[in-house]
CSV table of C-alpha atoms in Angstrom, one decimal:
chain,number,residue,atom,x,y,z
V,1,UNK,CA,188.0,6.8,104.7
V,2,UNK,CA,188.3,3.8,103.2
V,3,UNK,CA,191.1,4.3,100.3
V,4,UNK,CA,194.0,2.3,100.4
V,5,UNK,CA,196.3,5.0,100.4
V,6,UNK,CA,194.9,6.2,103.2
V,7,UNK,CA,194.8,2.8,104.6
V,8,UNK,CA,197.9,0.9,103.6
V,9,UNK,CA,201.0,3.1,103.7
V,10,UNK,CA,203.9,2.9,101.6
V,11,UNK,CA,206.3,2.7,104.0
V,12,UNK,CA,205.7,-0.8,104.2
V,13,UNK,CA,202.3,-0.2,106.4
V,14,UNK,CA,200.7,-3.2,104.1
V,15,UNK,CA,203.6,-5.8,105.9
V,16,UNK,CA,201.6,-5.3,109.4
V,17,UNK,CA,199.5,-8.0,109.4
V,18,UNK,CA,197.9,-7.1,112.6
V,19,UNK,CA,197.0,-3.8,111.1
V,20,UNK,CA,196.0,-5.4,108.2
V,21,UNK,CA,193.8,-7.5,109.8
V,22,UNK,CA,192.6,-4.2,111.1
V,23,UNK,CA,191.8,-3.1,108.0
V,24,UNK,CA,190.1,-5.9,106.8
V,25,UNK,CA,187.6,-5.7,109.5
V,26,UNK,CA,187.0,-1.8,108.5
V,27,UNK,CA,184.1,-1.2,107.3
V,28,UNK,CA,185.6,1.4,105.2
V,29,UNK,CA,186.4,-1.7,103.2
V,30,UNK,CA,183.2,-2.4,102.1
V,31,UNK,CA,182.4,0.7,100.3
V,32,UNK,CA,185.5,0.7,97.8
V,33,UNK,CA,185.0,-3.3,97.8
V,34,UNK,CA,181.3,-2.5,96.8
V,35,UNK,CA,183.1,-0.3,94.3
V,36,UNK,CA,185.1,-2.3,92.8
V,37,UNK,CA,182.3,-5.0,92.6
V,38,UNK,CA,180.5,-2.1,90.6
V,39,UNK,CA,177.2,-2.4,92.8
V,40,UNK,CA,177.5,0.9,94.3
V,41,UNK,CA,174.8,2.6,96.1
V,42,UNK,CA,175.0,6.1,97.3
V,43,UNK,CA,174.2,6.9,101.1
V,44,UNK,CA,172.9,9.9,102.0
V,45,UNK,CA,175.6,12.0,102.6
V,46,UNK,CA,176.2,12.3,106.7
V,47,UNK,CA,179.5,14.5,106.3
V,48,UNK,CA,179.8,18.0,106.6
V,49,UNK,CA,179.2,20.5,104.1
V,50,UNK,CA,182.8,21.2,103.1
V,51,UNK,CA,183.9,17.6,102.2
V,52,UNK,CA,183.1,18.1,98.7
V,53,UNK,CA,184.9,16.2,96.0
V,54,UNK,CA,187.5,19.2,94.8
V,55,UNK,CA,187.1,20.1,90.8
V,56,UNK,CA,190.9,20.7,90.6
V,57,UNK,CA,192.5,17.8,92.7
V,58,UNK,CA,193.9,16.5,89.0
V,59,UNK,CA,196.0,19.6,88.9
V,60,UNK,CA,197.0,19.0,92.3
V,61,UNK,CA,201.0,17.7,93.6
V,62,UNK,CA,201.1,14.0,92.7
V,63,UNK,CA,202.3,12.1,96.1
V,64,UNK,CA,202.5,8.7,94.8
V,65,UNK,CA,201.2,5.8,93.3
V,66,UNK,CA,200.3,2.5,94.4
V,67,UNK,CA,198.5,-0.3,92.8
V,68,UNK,CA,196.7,-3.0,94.7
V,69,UNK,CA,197.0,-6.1,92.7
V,70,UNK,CA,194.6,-9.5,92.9
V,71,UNK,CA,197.6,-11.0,95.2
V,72,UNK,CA,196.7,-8.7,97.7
V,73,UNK,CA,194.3,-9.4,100.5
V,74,UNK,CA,193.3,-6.2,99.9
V,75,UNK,CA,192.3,-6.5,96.2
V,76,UNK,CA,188.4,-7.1,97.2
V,77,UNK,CA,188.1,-4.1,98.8
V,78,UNK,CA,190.0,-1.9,97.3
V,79,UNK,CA,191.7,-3.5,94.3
V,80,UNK,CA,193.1,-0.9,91.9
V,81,UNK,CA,195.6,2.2,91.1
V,82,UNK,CA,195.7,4.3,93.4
V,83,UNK,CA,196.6,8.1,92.6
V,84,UNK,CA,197.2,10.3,95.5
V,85,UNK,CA,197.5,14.3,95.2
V,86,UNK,CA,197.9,16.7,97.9
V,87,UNK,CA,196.4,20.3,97.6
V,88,UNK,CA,198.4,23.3,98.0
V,89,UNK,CA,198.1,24.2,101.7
V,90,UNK,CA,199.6,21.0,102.4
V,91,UNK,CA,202.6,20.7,100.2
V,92,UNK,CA,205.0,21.9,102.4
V,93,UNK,CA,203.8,20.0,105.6
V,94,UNK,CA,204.0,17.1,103.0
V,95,UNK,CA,207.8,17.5,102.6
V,96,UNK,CA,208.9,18.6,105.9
V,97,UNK,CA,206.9,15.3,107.5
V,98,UNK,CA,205.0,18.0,109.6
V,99,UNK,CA,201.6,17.9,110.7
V,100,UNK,CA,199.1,19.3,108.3
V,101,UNK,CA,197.6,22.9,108.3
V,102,UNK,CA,194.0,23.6,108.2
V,103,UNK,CA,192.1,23.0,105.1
V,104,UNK,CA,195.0,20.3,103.7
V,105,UNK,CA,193.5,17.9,101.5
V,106,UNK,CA,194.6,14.7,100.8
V,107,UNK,CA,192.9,12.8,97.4
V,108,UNK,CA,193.1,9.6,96.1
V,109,UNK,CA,192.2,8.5,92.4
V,110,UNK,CA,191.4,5.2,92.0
V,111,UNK,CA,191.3,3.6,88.9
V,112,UNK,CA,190.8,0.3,87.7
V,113,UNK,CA,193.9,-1.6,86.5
V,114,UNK,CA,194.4,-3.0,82.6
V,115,UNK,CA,196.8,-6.0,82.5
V,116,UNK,CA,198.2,-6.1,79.4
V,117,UNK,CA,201.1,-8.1,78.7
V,118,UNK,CA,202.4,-8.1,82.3
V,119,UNK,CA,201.7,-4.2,82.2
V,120,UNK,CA,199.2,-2.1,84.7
V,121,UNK,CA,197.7,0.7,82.8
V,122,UNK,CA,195.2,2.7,84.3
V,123,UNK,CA,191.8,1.9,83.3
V,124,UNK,CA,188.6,3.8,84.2
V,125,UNK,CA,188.0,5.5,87.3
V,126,UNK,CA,186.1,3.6,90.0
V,127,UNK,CA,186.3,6.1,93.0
V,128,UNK,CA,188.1,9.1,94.8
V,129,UNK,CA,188.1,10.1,98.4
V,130,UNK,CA,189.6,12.8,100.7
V,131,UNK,CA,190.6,13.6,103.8
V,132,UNK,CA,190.2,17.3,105.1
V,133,UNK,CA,191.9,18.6,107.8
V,134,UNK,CA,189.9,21.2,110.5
V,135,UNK,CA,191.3,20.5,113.8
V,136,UNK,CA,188.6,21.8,115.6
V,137,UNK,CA,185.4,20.6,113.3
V,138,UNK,CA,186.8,16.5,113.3
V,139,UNK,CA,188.8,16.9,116.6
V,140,UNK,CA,186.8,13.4,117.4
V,141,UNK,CA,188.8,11.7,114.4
V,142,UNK,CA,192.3,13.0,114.6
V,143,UNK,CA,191.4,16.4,113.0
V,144,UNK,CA,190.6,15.0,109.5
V,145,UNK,CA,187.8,14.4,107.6
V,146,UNK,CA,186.5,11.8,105.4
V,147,UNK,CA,184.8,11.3,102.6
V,148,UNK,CA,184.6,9.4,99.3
V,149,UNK,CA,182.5,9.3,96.4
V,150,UNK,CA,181.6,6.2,93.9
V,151,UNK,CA,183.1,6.9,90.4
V,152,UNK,CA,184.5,10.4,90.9
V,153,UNK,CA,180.6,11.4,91.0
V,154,UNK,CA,179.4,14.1,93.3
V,155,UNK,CA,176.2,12.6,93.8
V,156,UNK,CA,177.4,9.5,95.3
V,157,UNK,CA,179.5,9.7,98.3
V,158,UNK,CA,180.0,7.0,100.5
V,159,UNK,CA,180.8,7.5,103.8
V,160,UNK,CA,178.2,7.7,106.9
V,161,UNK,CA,180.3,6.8,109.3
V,162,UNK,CA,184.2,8.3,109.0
V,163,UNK,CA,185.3,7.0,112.9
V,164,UNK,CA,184.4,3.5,111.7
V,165,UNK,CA,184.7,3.2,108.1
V,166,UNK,CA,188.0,5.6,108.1
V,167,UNK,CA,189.3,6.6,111.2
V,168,UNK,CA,189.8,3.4,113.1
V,169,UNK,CA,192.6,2.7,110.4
V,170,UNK,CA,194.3,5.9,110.6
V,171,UNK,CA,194.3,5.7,114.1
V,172,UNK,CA,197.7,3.8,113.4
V,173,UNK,CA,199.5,6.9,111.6
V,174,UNK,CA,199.0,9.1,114.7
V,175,UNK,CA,202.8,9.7,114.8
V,176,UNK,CA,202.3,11.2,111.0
V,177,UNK,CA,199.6,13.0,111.6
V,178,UNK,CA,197.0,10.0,110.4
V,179,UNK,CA,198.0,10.4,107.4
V,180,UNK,CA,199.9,6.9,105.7
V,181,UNK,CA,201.6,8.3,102.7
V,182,UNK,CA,205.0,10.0,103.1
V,183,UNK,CA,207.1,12.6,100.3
V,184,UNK,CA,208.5,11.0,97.6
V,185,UNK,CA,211.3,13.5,95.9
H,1,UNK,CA,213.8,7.7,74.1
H,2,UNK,CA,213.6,4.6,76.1
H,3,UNK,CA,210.7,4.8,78.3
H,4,UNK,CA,207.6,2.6,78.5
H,5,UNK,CA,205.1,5.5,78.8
H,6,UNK,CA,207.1,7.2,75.6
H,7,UNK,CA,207.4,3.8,73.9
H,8,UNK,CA,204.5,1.8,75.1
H,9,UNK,CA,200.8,3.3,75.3
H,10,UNK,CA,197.8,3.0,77.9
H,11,UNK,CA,195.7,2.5,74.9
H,12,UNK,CA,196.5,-1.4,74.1
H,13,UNK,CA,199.7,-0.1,72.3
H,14,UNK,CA,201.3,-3.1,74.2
H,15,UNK,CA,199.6,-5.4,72.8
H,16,UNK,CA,200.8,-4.6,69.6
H,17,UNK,CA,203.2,-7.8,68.9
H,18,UNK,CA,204.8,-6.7,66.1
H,19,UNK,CA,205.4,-2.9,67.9
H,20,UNK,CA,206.3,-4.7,71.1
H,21,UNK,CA,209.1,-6.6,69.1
H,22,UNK,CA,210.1,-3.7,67.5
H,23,UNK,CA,210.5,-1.7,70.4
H,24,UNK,CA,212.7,-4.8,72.2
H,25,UNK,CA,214.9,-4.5,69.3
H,26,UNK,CA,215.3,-1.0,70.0
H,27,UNK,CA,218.5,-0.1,71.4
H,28,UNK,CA,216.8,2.8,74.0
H,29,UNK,CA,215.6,-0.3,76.0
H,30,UNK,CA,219.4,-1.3,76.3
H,31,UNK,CA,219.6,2.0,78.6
H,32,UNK,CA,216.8,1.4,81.0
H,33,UNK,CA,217.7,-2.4,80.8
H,34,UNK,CA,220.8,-1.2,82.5
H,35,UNK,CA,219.5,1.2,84.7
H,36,UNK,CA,217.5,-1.8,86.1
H,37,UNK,CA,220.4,-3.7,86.5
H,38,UNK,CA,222.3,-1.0,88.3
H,39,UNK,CA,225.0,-1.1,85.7
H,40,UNK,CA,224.3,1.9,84.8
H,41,UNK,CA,227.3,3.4,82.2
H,42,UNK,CA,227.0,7.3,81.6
H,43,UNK,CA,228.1,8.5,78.5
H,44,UNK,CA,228.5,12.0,77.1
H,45,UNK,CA,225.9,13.8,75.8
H,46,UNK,CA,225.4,14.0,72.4
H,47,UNK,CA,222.1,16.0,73.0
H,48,UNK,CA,221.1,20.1,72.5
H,49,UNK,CA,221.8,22.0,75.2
H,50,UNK,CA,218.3,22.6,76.2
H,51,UNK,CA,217.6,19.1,76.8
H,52,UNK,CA,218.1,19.0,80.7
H,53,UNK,CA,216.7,17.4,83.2
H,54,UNK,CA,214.0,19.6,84.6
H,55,UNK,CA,213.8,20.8,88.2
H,56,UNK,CA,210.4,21.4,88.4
H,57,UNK,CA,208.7,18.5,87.5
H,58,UNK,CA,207.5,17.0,90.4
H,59,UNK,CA,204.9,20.0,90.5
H,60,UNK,CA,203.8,19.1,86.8
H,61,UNK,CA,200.7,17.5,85.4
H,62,UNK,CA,200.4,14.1,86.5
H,63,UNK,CA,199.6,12.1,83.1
H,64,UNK,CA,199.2,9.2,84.3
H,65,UNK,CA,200.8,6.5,85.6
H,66,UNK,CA,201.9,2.5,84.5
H,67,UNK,CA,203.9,-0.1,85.8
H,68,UNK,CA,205.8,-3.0,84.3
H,69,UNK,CA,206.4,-6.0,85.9
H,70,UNK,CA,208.2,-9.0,85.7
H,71,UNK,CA,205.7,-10.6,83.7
H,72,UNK,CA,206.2,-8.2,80.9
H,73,UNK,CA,208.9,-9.2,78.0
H,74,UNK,CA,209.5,-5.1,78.5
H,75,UNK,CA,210.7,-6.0,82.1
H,76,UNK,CA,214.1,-6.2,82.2
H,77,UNK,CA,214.5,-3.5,80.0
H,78,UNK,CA,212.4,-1.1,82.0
H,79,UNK,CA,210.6,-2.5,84.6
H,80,UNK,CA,209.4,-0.4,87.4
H,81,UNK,CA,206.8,2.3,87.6
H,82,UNK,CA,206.3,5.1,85.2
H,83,UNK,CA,204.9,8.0,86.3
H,84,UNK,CA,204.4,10.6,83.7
H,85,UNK,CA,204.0,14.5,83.9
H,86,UNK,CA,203.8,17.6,81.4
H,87,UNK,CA,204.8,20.4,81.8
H,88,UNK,CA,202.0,23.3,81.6
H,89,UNK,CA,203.0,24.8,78.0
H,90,UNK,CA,201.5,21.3,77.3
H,91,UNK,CA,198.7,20.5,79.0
H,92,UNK,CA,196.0,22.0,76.7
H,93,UNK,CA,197.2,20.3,73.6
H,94,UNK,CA,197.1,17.1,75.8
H,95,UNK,CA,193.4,17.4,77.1
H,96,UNK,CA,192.0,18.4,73.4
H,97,UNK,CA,194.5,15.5,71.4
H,98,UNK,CA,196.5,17.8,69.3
H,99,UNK,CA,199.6,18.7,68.1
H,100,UNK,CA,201.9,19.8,71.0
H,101,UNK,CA,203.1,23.0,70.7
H,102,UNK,CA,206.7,23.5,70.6
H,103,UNK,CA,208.6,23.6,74.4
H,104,UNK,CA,206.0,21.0,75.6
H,105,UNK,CA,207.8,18.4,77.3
H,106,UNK,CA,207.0,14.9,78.8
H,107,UNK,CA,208.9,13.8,81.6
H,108,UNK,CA,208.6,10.1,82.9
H,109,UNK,CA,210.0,9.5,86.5
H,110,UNK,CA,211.0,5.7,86.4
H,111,UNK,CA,210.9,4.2,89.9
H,112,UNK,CA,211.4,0.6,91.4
H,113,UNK,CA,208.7,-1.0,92.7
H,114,UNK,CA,208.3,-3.1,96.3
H,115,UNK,CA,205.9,-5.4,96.3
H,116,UNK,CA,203.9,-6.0,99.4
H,117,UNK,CA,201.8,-8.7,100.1
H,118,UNK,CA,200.4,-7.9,96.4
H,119,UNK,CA,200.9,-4.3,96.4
H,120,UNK,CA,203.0,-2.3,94.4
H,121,UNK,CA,204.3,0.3,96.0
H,122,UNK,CA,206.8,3.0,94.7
H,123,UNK,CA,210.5,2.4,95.6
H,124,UNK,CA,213.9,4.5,94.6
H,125,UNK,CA,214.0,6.6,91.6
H,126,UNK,CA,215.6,4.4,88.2
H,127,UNK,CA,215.4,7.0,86.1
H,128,UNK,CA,214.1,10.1,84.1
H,129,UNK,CA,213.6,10.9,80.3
H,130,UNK,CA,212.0,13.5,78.7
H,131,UNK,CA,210.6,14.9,75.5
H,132,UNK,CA,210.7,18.2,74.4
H,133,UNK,CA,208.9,19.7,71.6
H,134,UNK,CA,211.0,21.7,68.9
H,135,UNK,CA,209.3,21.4,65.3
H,136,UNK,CA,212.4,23.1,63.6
H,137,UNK,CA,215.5,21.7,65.7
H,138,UNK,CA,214.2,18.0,66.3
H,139,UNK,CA,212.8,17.7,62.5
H,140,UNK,CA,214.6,14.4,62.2
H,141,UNK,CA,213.0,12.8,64.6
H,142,UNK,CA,209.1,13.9,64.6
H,143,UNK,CA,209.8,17.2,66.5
H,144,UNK,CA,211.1,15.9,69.5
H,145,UNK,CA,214.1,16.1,71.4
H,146,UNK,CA,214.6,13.0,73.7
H,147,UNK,CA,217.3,12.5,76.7
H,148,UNK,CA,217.0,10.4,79.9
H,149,UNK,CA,219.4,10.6,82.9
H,150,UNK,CA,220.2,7.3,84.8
H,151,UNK,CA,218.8,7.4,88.9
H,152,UNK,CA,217.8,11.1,87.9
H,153,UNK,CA,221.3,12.5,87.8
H,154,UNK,CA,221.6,15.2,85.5
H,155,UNK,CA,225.4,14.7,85.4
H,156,UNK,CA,224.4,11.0,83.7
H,157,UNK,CA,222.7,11.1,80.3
H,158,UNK,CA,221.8,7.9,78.5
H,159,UNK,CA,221.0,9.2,75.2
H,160,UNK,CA,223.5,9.6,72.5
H,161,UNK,CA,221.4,7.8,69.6
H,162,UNK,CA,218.2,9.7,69.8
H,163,UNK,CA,217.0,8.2,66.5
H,164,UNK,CA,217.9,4.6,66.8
H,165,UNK,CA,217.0,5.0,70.5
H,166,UNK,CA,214.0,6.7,70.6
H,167,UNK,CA,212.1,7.9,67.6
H,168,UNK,CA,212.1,4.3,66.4
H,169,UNK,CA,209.4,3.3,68.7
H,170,UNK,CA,207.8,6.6,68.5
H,171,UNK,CA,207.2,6.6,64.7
H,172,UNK,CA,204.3,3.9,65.4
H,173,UNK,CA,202.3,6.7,67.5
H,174,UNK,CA,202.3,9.5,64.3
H,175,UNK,CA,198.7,10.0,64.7
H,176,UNK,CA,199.6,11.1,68.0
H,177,UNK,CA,202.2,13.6,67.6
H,178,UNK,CA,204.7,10.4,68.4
H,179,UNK,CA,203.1,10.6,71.9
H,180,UNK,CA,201.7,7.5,73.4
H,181,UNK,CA,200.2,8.6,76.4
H,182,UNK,CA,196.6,10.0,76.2
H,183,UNK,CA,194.9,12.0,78.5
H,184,UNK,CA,193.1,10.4,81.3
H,185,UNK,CA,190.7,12.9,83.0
C-alpha cells in the first residue's frame, strides 16, 4: 500500500529519516506519485477478490487527516489530503491501540489540495486505498491486505505487488499492528 | 460563529477579498484568535440551552476537512485544521444542496497542526463550534444557533454575540442556507 497514511504516521513516523528513505525507495511510491502526476495506468488487478474498494467507507469513523504539502519529500509521490476512515469492526481496536480483528478496514481518501490564500481546501479526489485485515489469507504481509485504486475508480486498482509496494513500509508499525495511524479523541 | 469551515468556504469563498476583510473584522475570529494563543478567556453563556457541545460527533459525517496556515491573513485568528462533521438529521439535505432541516447541526473540530518535514499532521484539539438548525428560535440570525467551546470543554463557551460573531460572516453564504461547506463525495 502505498498511501501516505499508511506510510507516514502521525506520530511523528514522517521525522525518521531512515524510514523515510525507506519509503522513498518503495515502490508503492510510484503508483500514488503516478497519481498525482495524473498518468495513471491500471494493472491488472493481482489481489484477492475481497479487496474491493468499499461503497460506504465515506460514512465510515474519520481517523484523521493529514496533508502532504510540496515541502515534503513526499509530495511527488504522494502529495495531497489525506482522509483516513476506519470501518466498524475496527473501531474499538482503533481506540484501545489493540490489534485489529478480521475483516478491519483501514481507507484513505486522497484528495488533491487547493491553496487558496494560505488555505488547503480539498480539491478533487486523486486516489483511495485499503488495507484488509485476514490473518490467515495475508499472514505473508503482517495479516493485511492491500490495495488501492486510481481516482476512487473500481476499474483501476493499482497494486500488483503489496510485500513490495506496501508492506516493506509497514513492516516498521509491527508494534501497532502495521498499521501507522493512531486514535485521535 | 467563528470557524473557518462556517466562515470560510472550499468553494473559493476565501478568495473573496472583500468577504475575507469582512470576516477579519468580525469579532468571532477574536475567539479562535485566542484560542490559538492559548489565552483563552471563558465567558458565560449567553446561548439556548440546547446549544451544547455534542458527545457524539466524532462518529458523524466527515464533511470535509481544511487547514489554515500561517500564510493565511485568517491565521492567527484560527489557524489549525478544521475538520467538519454533520450530524445524520443532516446529511441528506447536505448531499442534494438544500435547505437543512431544523436540528441539523455542523460541528467543526479545530485542531493544531505539527508540521513535519512538510506534512501537516493533526495535533491537540483548539476547539469546537457548532451550528444548529432552528428556523423559529434562531430567526435572527438565518436559522441557526451558533456556540463554540475553547479546547473542546463544554464548561468553556466562547459565544456570547452570536450575531456580531457569527451570522455576520454567514450572511454572505444565503444561497447556501448560510452554510459554506459543500458536499464533497
Amino acid at each position: 500500500m502505498s498511501s501516505v497514511r499508511m506510510c507516514v504516521s502521525n506520530d511523528n513516523g514522517v521525522r525518521n529519516s531512515a524510514r523515510r528513505a525507506r519509503i522513498k525507495r518503495s515502490a508503492g511510491l510510484g503508483l500514488l506519485s503516478a497519481a498525482v502526476a495524473g498518468s495513471i495506468t491500471a494493472f491488472a488487478a493481482a489481489s484477492a477478490d475481497d479487496l474491493k474498494l468499499p461503497a460506504s467507507f465515506r460514512t465510515w469513523y474519520h481517523v484523521n487527516t493529514m496533508v502532504i504539502d510540496k515541502g515534503s519529500p513526499l509530495f511527488e509521490a504522494m502529495g495531497g489530503m489525506h482522509n483516513v476512515y476506519i470501518n466498524s469492526t475496527g473501531e474499538t481496536a482503533l481506540k484501545k491501540g489493540e490489534p485489529y480483528p478480521d475483516k478491519t478496514v483501514f481507507l484513505i481518501d486522497l484528495h488533491e489540495f487547493i491553496i487558496s490564500d494560505g488555505s488547503y481546501v480539498e480539491g478533487p479526489r486523486k486516489a483511495t486505498a485499503i488495507m484488509l485485515k485476514d490473518k490467515k489469507k495475508y499472514a505473508a504481509t503482517g495479516g493485511w491486505g492491500f490495495q488501492a485504486w486510481a481516482g476512487g475508480d473500481p476499474t483501476k486498482p493499482l497494486v500488483t505487488n503489496p510485500t513490495k509496494q506496501c508492506f516493506e513500509c509497514h513492516q516498521a508499525k509491527k508494534d501497532q499492528d502495521y498499521v501507522y495511524s493512531t486514535y485521535i479523541p
